[in-house]
């Protein structure tokens, strides 16, 4: 990693807020430094699709005026990045695609909430076309690279957001998760990523019949929880949950791969890393035993039907100016007829599966599982692959996430160490309905033991 990392790049959200309130730095200085880091890193990381230099500096000066007048807000003056699948007024939402696309006239609700909390959106981060891959690349922008090792992917589809946070370009960013798109890049860049419950946070413009949720990526649990506080429709304060002792909890260690149409195998480095997290949880006083949810083959059918239809609707929402590659054209074609099947899956089949799978929470409070089956692959893993081969590669790396999107339940991805050659690995804590606060409490406790936030890309 060749990008210089000034000290401000190492600060978390709480530290930045205190520095701004204490007048040790101005929002204008902070945002200017942030923009310089982003622009310097584009040639190597390629994390951003749009950079809002002029607009962000204007907003920073207004933040300084508000701070001087005594205003307070959770993220006042703090630079944040958003994934390029949500709208911000004055910028197009390309969702990874090429072509001439119109600027949006108004913000998505999550962006309105960030602005209401005082955050300054410095740019929109790269995502694969229509968020369909766990690797971030596209004909319109090239490859986004992993700041830990540039020849590897940061994951996807929120790979630009993850790369930006991991490299210290911004302290936090928004991602979205349809089948692991927050959790996978969190695992592969040594970050915390929260996939909230369905309905907890306002959905993106196209949400794949409820599969897609928006959530934060950050270096620490407390930072991610603070952003979730800003985004969420909830009376809970998740930041407070990050300071609570969760007590001794029953946790299922589940290494079983949910049913997939292609074979997938848990790689030894990931298995070892997740087992080490289980040992850390035992050391913290939790009761960890091996147990698996009652996964059902119908889960992948429900997820595939809804996500396929979601891809088609996402493409249609972009308008006639959007350009997509051959893989995406095939996916759009396959997804178009699926509206009725998606509704049947959502309304009739999934409630049955939720009751069956949810029985595990009669015996345990949380589940610990791998986030991915493998370490991050090379950035060009599917560049020349057929659509069939690309799907096999995607499922081989990331088979663990889609069930919780289908069910609409929350999960938090946490770092789980590194391979022998320095590539990040991850685990996830998975809960039942509306269990974000408990997930955050346990993850924060785990962070205090493992101290993952102290390690940064070289």
XYZ file of N, CA, C and O in Angstrom, residues 149-291:
572
model
N -3.728 -6.391 0.215
C -2.883 -6.877 -0.871
C -3.578 -6.514 -2.177
O -4.673 -7.012 -2.465
N -2.936 -5.648 -2.943
C -3.614 -5.009 -4.075
C -3.990 -5.970 -5.188
O -4.878 -5.663 -5.986
N -3.367 -7.126 -5.256
C -3.711 -8.080 -6.313
C -4.936 -8.912 -5.957
O -5.375 -9.759 -6.747
N -5.518 -8.667 -4.783
C -6.698 -9.412 -4.349
C -7.915 -8.504 -4.287
O -7.805 -7.290 -4.133
N -9.101 -9.112 -4.404
C -10.350 -8.357 -4.331
C -10.680 -8.011 -2.880
O -10.373 -8.790 -1.972
N -11.325 -6.874 -2.650
C -11.848 -6.594 -1.314
C -13.189 -7.272 -1.071
O -13.766 -7.133 0.003
N -13.681 -8.009 -2.068
C -15.005 -8.597 -1.967
C -16.058 -7.695 -2.579
O -15.767 -6.653 -3.158
N -17.300 -8.131 -2.455
C -18.383 -7.360 -3.007
C -19.705 -7.809 -2.401
O -19.739 -8.748 -1.622
N -20.757 -7.128 -2.695
C -20.705 -6.077 -3.692
C -20.364 -4.699 -3.127
O -20.214 -3.741 -3.875
N -20.236 -4.606 -1.791
C -19.875 -3.314 -1.196
C -18.357 -3.179 -1.088
O -17.828 -2.672 -0.090
N -17.648 -3.601 -2.135
C -16.195 -3.644 -2.087
C -15.540 -2.281 -2.073
O -14.509 -2.087 -1.415
N -16.119 -1.301 -2.771
C -15.544 0.035 -2.744
C -15.638 0.657 -1.366
O -14.685 1.276 -0.876
N -16.774 0.475 -0.707
C -16.934 0.998 0.654
C -15.945 0.344 1.607
O -15.320 1.009 2.440
N -15.798 -0.982 1.507
C -14.877 -1.689 2.394
C -13.439 -1.265 2.152
O -12.681 -1.032 3.108
N -13.032 -1.159 0.897
C -11.662 -0.752 0.590
C -11.389 0.652 1.124
O -10.307 0.929 1.664
N -12.356 1.543 0.988
C -12.177 2.929 1.451
C -12.000 3.004 2.957
O -11.154 3.755 3.463
N -12.787 2.236 3.707
C -12.679 2.261 5.165
C -11.402 1.558 5.614
O -10.663 2.068 6.471
N -11.112 0.399 5.045
C -9.932 -0.353 5.455
C -8.646 0.421 5.205
O -7.698 0.342 5.991
N -8.609 1.191 4.127
C -7.418 1.965 3.787
C -7.322 3.273 4.562
O -6.340 4.005 4.413
N -8.320 3.599 5.376
C -8.289 4.852 6.119
C -8.670 6.057 5.290
O -8.372 7.193 5.670
N -9.357 5.860 4.169
C -9.791 6.996 3.364
C -10.974 7.698 4.021
O -11.093 8.923 3.959
N -11.876 6.926 4.627
C -13.009 7.447 5.389
C -13.141 6.588 6.645
O -12.723 5.428 6.657
N -13.745 7.129 7.708
C -13.869 6.342 8.935
C -14.993 5.317 8.887
O -14.988 4.351 9.659
N -15.973 5.511 8.005
C -17.093 4.581 7.889
C -17.756 4.801 6.535
O -17.587 5.843 5.897
N -18.525 3.797 6.110
C -19.210 3.890 4.824
C -20.457 3.028 4.873
O -20.574 2.112 5.694
N -21.383 3.324 3.967
C -22.566 2.494 3.818
C -22.307 1.404 2.798
O -21.654 1.617 1.780
N -22.849 0.216 3.094
C -22.928 -0.860 2.134
C -24.362 -1.327 2.048
O -25.242 -0.840 2.765
N -24.619 -2.274 1.172
C -25.920 -2.942 1.140
C -25.674 -4.424 0.985
O -24.629 -4.858 0.490
N -26.635 -5.225 1.439
C -26.426 -6.664 1.566
C -27.666 -7.399 1.074
O -28.713 -7.358 1.693
N -27.514 -8.079 -0.087
C -28.573 -8.909 -0.645
C -28.291 -10.385 -0.419
O -29.208 -11.187 -0.274
N -27.004 -10.745 -0.401
C -26.605 -12.129 -0.162
C -25.237 -12.202 0.469
O -24.488 -13.147 0.240
N -24.906 -11.171 1.251
C -23.602 -11.114 1.905
C -22.781 -9.906 1.535
O -21.612 -9.806 1.902
N -23.357 -8.947 0.839
C -22.579 -7.871 0.227
C -22.001 -6.849 1.186
O -21.166 -6.041 0.792
N -22.440 -6.843 2.450
C -21.731 -6.103 3.501
C -20.734 -7.024 4.193
O -19.575 -6.675 4.426
N -21.190 -8.233 4.515
C -20.398 -9.133 5.354
C -19.174 -9.694 4.633
O -18.103 -9.831 5.231
N -19.296 -10.005 3.349
C -18.163 -10.569 2.615
C -16.997 -9.578 2.543
O -15.866 -9.924 2.906
N -17.214 -8.347 2.069
C -16.076 -7.413 2.047
C -15.570 -7.047 3.438
O -14.383 -6.749 3.603
N -16.434 -7.063 4.442
C -15.946 -6.848 5.805
C -14.950 -7.935 6.178
O -13.878 -7.660 6.736
N -15.291 -9.187 5.885
C -14.397 -10.310 6.200
C -13.067 -10.184 5.487
O -12.015 -10.483 6.069
N -13.086 -9.741 4.272
C -11.875 -9.741 3.438
C -11.054 -8.464 3.570
O -10.027 -8.324 2.904
N -11.504 -7.523 4.421
C -10.723 -6.292 4.631
C -10.522 -5.965 6.108
O -10.125 -4.862 6.441
N -10.813 -6.914 7.010
C -10.588 -6.725 8.450
C -11.476 -5.636 9.036
O -11.046 -4.822 9.845
N -12.763 -5.656 8.655
C -13.713 -4.654 9.130
C -14.890 -5.307 9.842
O -15.104 -6.512 9.768
N -15.655 -4.451 10.500
C -16.944 -4.821 11.068
C -18.026 -4.391 10.078
O -17.998 -3.265 9.572
N -18.961 -5.278 9.807
C -20.078 -4.947 8.929
C -21.380 -5.447 9.521
O -21.465 -6.613 9.919
N -22.375 -4.595 9.615
C -23.668 -4.985 10.190
C -24.705 -5.108 9.084
O -24.959 -4.165 8.337
N -25.299 -6.308 8.985
C -26.489 -6.506 8.164
C -27.699 -6.451 9.084
O -27.945 -7.383 9.854
N -28.459 -5.364 9.059
C -29.587 -5.239 9.988
C -30.747 -6.161 9.607
O -30.783 -6.755 8.522
N -31.715 -6.231 10.503
C -32.970 -6.913 10.207
C -33.687 -6.227 9.053
O -33.557 -5.014 8.852
N -34.458 -7.000 8.324
C -35.310 -6.413 7.288
C -36.253 -5.394 7.914
O -36.898 -5.662 8.928
N -36.289 -4.196 7.344
C -37.161 -3.155 7.848
C -36.543 -2.273 8.907
O -37.133 -1.257 9.282
N -35.358 -2.637 9.406
C -34.705 -1.821 10.437
C -34.235 -0.489 9.872
O -34.278 0.547 10.549
N -33.747 -0.507 8.630
C -33.195 0.670 7.961
C -33.961 0.851 6.653
O -34.286 -0.144 5.991
N -34.288 2.078 6.251
C -34.980 2.275 4.978
C -34.243 1.596 3.830
O -33.019 1.663 3.724
N -34.988 0.932 2.978
C -34.411 0.118 1.908
C -33.846 0.992 0.792
O -34.232 2.156 0.636
N -32.940 0.431 -0.012
C -32.461 1.147 -1.198
C -33.558 1.243 -2.244
O -34.635 0.645 -2.083
N -33.308 1.989 -3.335
C -34.356 2.176 -4.341
C -34.940 0.867 -4.874
O -36.140 0.783 -5.128
N -34.118 -0.160 -5.053
C -34.594 -1.488 -5.447
C -34.036 -2.475 -4.434
O -32.821 -2.554 -4.235
N -34.918 -3.251 -3.780
C -34.455 -4.070 -2.661
C -34.650 -5.568 -2.844
O -34.611 -6.331 -1.874
N -34.856 -6.027 -4.097
C -34.965 -7.461 -4.387
C -36.030 -8.117 -3.502
O -35.786 -9.148 -2.868
N -37.206 -7.505 -3.475
C -38.333 -8.050 -2.707
C -37.966 -8.236 -1.239
O -38.338 -9.223 -0.604
N -37.231 -7.292 -0.695
C -36.913 -7.322 0.720
C -35.623 -8.020 1.085
O -35.247 -8.031 2.254
N -34.910 -8.602 0.126
C -33.637 -9.242 0.445
C -32.577 -8.225 0.840
O -31.750 -8.476 1.716
N -32.573 -7.061 0.185
C -31.485 -6.104 0.332
C -31.726 -5.172 1.514
O -32.796 -4.561 1.636
N -30.712 -5.071 2.366
C -30.749 -4.119 3.473
C -29.477 -3.278 3.432
O -28.439 -3.726 2.953
N -29.572 -2.064 3.942
C -28.434 -1.147 4.000
C -27.867 -1.165 5.413
O -28.607 -1.204 6.394
N -26.540 -1.150 5.503
C -25.900 -1.148 6.815
C -24.508 -0.560 6.741
O -24.003 -0.233 5.661
N -23.851 -0.423 7.902
C -22.549 0.241 7.966
C -21.366 -0.711 7.872
O -21.433 -1.876 8.269
N -20.264 -0.180 7.372
C -18.943 -0.796 7.432
C -18.025 0.159 8.184
O -17.995 1.359 7.892
N -17.296 -0.366 9.167
C -16.420 0.471 9.986
C -15.309 -0.387 10.558
O -15.338 -1.623 10.451
N -14.331 0.264 11.189
C -13.222 -0.498 11.770
C -13.547 -1.060 13.141
O -12.929 -2.026 13.570
N -14.499 -0.461 13.841
C -14.848 -0.925 15.179
C -16.351 -1.134 15.291
O -17.143 -0.552 14.532
N -16.733 -1.929 16.276
C -18.145 -2.181 16.529
C -18.849 -0.891 16.940
O -19.970 -0.604 16.493
N -18.212 -0.099 17.788
C -18.863 1.131 18.252
C -19.105 2.098 17.103
O -20.147 2.775 17.061
N -18.168 2.200 16.160
C -18.378 3.081 15.005
C -19.533 2.583 14.138
O -20.374 3.368 13.677
N -19.569 1.284 13.892
C -20.658 0.720 13.089
C -21.997 0.924 13.791
O -23.011 1.251 13.156
N -22.009 0.755 15.118
C -23.243 0.929 15.878
C -23.730 2.374 15.833
O -24.939 2.637 15.748
N -22.804 3.330 15.873
C -23.191 4.740 15.801
C -23.859 5.051 14.471
O -24.887 5.750 14.417
N -23.298 4.552 13.367
C -23.916 4.785 12.056
C -25.286 4.112 12.003
O -26.251 4.683 11.469
N -25.393 2.908 12.565
C -26.690 2.237 12.572
C -27.715 3.036 13.366
O -28.891 3.102 12.986
N -27.303 3.657 14.466
C -28.215 4.538 15.214
C -28.802 5.619 14.315
O -29.999 5.941 14.405
N -27.971 6.194 13.477
C -28.415 7.274 12.590
C -29.386 6.757 11.540
O -30.365 7.424 11.182
N -29.147 5.540 11.044
C -29.930 5.008 9.934
C -31.239 4.366 10.357
O -32.198 4.327 9.585
N -31.289 3.828 11.571
C -32.320 2.851 11.916
C -33.650 3.471 12.292
O -33.720 4.554 12.872
N -34.718 2.715 11.991
C -36.045 2.968 12.516
C -36.167 2.160 13.802
O -36.579 1.000 13.787
N -35.771 2.739 14.915
C -35.718 1.968 16.147
C -35.649 2.901 17.338
O -35.036 3.965 17.282
N -36.237 2.452 18.439
C -36.077 3.190 19.677
C -34.820 2.814 20.421
O -34.447 3.465 21.404
N -34.150 1.743 19.940
C -32.934 1.296 20.602
C -31.762 2.211 20.259
O -31.722 2.823 19.190
N -30.806 2.296 21.166
C -29.554 2.983 20.898
C -28.469 1.922 20.779
O -28.033 1.349 21.778
N -28.065 1.637 19.564
C -27.117 0.549 19.348
C -25.729 0.909 19.863
O -24.958 0.030 20.244
N -25.414 2.202 19.880
C -24.139 2.611 20.468
C -24.068 2.208 21.936
O -23.014 1.796 22.431
N -25.180 2.320 22.636
C -25.202 1.894 24.042
C -25.004 0.395 24.158
O -24.327 -0.093 25.077
N -25.575 -0.357 23.218
C -25.414 -1.810 23.241
C -23.943 -2.205 23.143
O -23.514 -3.215 23.721
N -23.149 -1.400 22.442
C -21.721 -1.705 22.294
C -20.953 -1.551 23.599
O -19.815 -2.003 23.705
N -21.569 -0.932 24.595
C -20.916 -0.758 25.902
C -21.466 -1.706 26.958
O -20.983 -1.719 28.085
N -22.488 -2.496 26.612
C -23.144 -3.361 27.585
C -22.456 -4.719 27.678
O -22.043 -5.293 26.663
N -22.376 -5.250 28.862
C -21.930 -6.626 29.076
C -23.076 -7.557 28.676
O -24.165 -7.489 29.259
N -22.867 -8.430 27.694
C -23.972 -9.287 27.257
C -24.267 -10.446 28.195
O -25.261 -11.166 27.997
N -23.436 -10.644 29.232
C -23.603 -11.803 30.085
C -23.107 -13.065 29.381
O -22.569 -13.019 28.278
N -23.280 -14.177 30.029
C -22.868 -15.456 29.449
C -23.957 -15.956 28.516
O -25.105 -16.171 28.935
N -23.615 -16.143 27.274
C -24.596 -16.507 26.252
C -24.325 -17.902 25.696
O -23.197 -18.383 25.670
N -25.398 -18.525 25.213
C -25.293 -19.813 24.530
C -25.085 -19.529 23.037
O -25.933 -18.881 22.414
N -23.993 -20.013 22.491
C -23.640 -19.715 21.103
C -23.380 -21.025 20.356
O -22.603 -21.871 20.806
N -24.037 -21.186 19.229
C -23.834 -22.360 18.377
C -22.703 -22.082 17.406
O -22.727 -21.074 16.687
N -21.711 -22.940 17.379
C -20.666 -22.883 16.354
C -21.131 -23.726 15.178
O -21.263 -24.953 15.286
N -21.422 -23.086 14.062
C -21.962 -23.762 12.888
C -21.013 -23.586 11.705
O -20.831 -22.473 11.206
N -20.410 -24.683 11.287
C -19.511 -24.652 10.130
C -20.164 -25.260 8.891
O -19.571 -25.249 7.809
N -21.361 -25.796 9.025
C -22.038 -26.429 7.893
C -22.355 -25.403 6.818
O -22.803 -24.293 7.109
N -22.124 -25.780 5.580
C -22.450 -24.907 4.452
C -23.919 -25.099 4.093
O -24.364 -26.234 3.869
N -24.707 -24.024 4.064
C -26.095 -24.162 3.628
C -26.157 -24.753 2.212
O -25.207 -24.658 1.436
N -27.273 -25.338 1.890
C -27.409 -25.973 0.578
C -27.092 -24.993 -0.547
O -27.565 -23.852 -0.551
N -26.290 -25.420 -1.508
C -25.975 -24.616 -2.684
C -26.072 -25.495 -3.927
O -25.915 -26.716 -3.853
N -26.340 -24.902 -5.095
C -26.451 -25.698 -6.322
C -25.110 -26.224 -6.822
O -25.084 -27.129 -7.652
N -24.005 -25.646 -6.348
C -22.678 -26.102 -6.736
C -21.894 -26.446 -5.479
O -22.138 -25.889 -4.409
N -20.910 -27.327 -5.585
C -20.135 -27.697 -4.393
C -19.355 -26.506 -3.841
O -18.885 -25.637 -4.572
N -19.240 -26.471 -2.527
C -18.422 -25.475 -1.841
C -17.787 -26.150 -0.634
O -18.390 -27.017 -0.001
N -16.552 -25.762 -0.327
C -15.797 -26.384 0.753
C -15.204 -25.298 1.643
O -14.666 -24.307 1.139
N -15.291 -25.489 2.940
C -14.682 -24.552 3.878
C -13.174 -24.768 3.896
O -12.697 -25.861 4.200
N -12.425 -23.713 3.558
C -10.971 -23.844 3.477
C -10.368 -23.940 4.876
O -10.892 -23.351 5.828
N -9.259 -24.680 5.024
C -8.653 -24.854 6.355
C -8.303 -23.547 7.057
O -8.542 -23.430 8.269
N -7.754 -22.519 6.377
C -7.451 -21.282 7.118
C -8.687 -20.630 7.721
O -8.635 -20.102 8.841
N -9.810 -20.655 6.997
C -11.027 -20.051 7.527
C -11.568 -20.887 8.685
O -11.988 -20.348 9.721
N -11.558 -22.195 8.535
C -12.024 -23.071 9.616
C -11.229 -22.800 10.899
O -11.803 -22.628 11.986
N -9.918 -22.745 10.771
C -9.065 -22.501 11.934
C -9.355 -21.141 12.554
O -9.415 -20.994 13.785
N -9.549 -20.128 11.699
C -9.802 -18.774 12.202
C -11.124 -18.702 12.961
O -11.203 -18.092 14.034
N -12.171 -19.320 12.432
C -13.476 -19.276 13.097
C -13.436 -20.071 14.403
O -14.027 -19.662 15.415
N -12.738 -21.178 14.405
C -12.598 -21.940 15.644
C -11.834 -21.139 16.698
O -12.134 -21.230 17.901
N -10.874 -20.326 16.269
C -10.155 -19.465 17.215
C -11.095 -18.402 17.799
O -11.000 -18.056 18.983
N -12.011 -17.877 16.991
C -13.005 -16.933 17.508
C -13.894 -17.635 18.534
O -14.238 -17.062 19.578
N -14.270 -18.882 18.247
C -15.075 -19.642 19.207
C -14.341 -19.791 20.535
O -14.945 -19.655 21.611
N -13.044 -20.043 20.476
C -12.261 -20.167 21.713
C -12.213 -18.838 22.469
O -12.297 -18.803 23.701
N -12.100 -17.728 21.725
C -12.108 -16.414 22.378
C -13.441 -16.170 23.079
O -13.487 -15.615 24.189
N -14.529 -16.588 22.459
C -15.840 -16.433 23.087
C -15.949 -17.292 24.345
O -16.523 -16.869 25.356
N -15.396 -18.491 24.304
C -15.382 -19.331 25.509
C -14.575 -18.661 26.613
O -14.978 -18.659 27.789
N -13.436 -18.083 26.248
C -12.613 -17.404 27.244
C -13.365 -16.242 27.888
O -13.088 -15.877 29.046
N -14.295 -15.650 27.136
C -15.087 -14.533 27.647
C -16.277 -15.002 28.485
O -17.048 -14.176 28.981
N -16.426 -16.303 28.623
C -17.478 -16.839 29.475
C -18.709 -17.339 28.770
O -19.694 -17.719 29.429
N -18.702 -17.368 27.445
C -19.864 -17.857 26.710
C -19.798 -19.378 26.559
O -18.718 -19.976 26.553
N -20.965 -19.979 26.414
C -21.062 -21.428 26.256
C -21.213 -21.742 24.767
O -22.289 -21.559 24.197
N -20.133 -22.183 24.153
C -20.094 -22.416 22.715
C -20.127 -23.914 22.446
O -19.261 -24.657 22.928
N -21.117 -24.366 21.703
C -21.246 -25.773 21.344
C -21.540 -25.884 19.859
O -22.115 -24.967 19.253
N -21.182 -26.999 19.263
C -21.413 -27.220 17.834
C -22.889 -27.511 17.585
O -23.478 -28.387 18.224
N -23.495 -26.761 16.677
C -24.892 -26.981 16.284
C -25.142 -26.207 14.998
O -24.579 -25.129 14.784
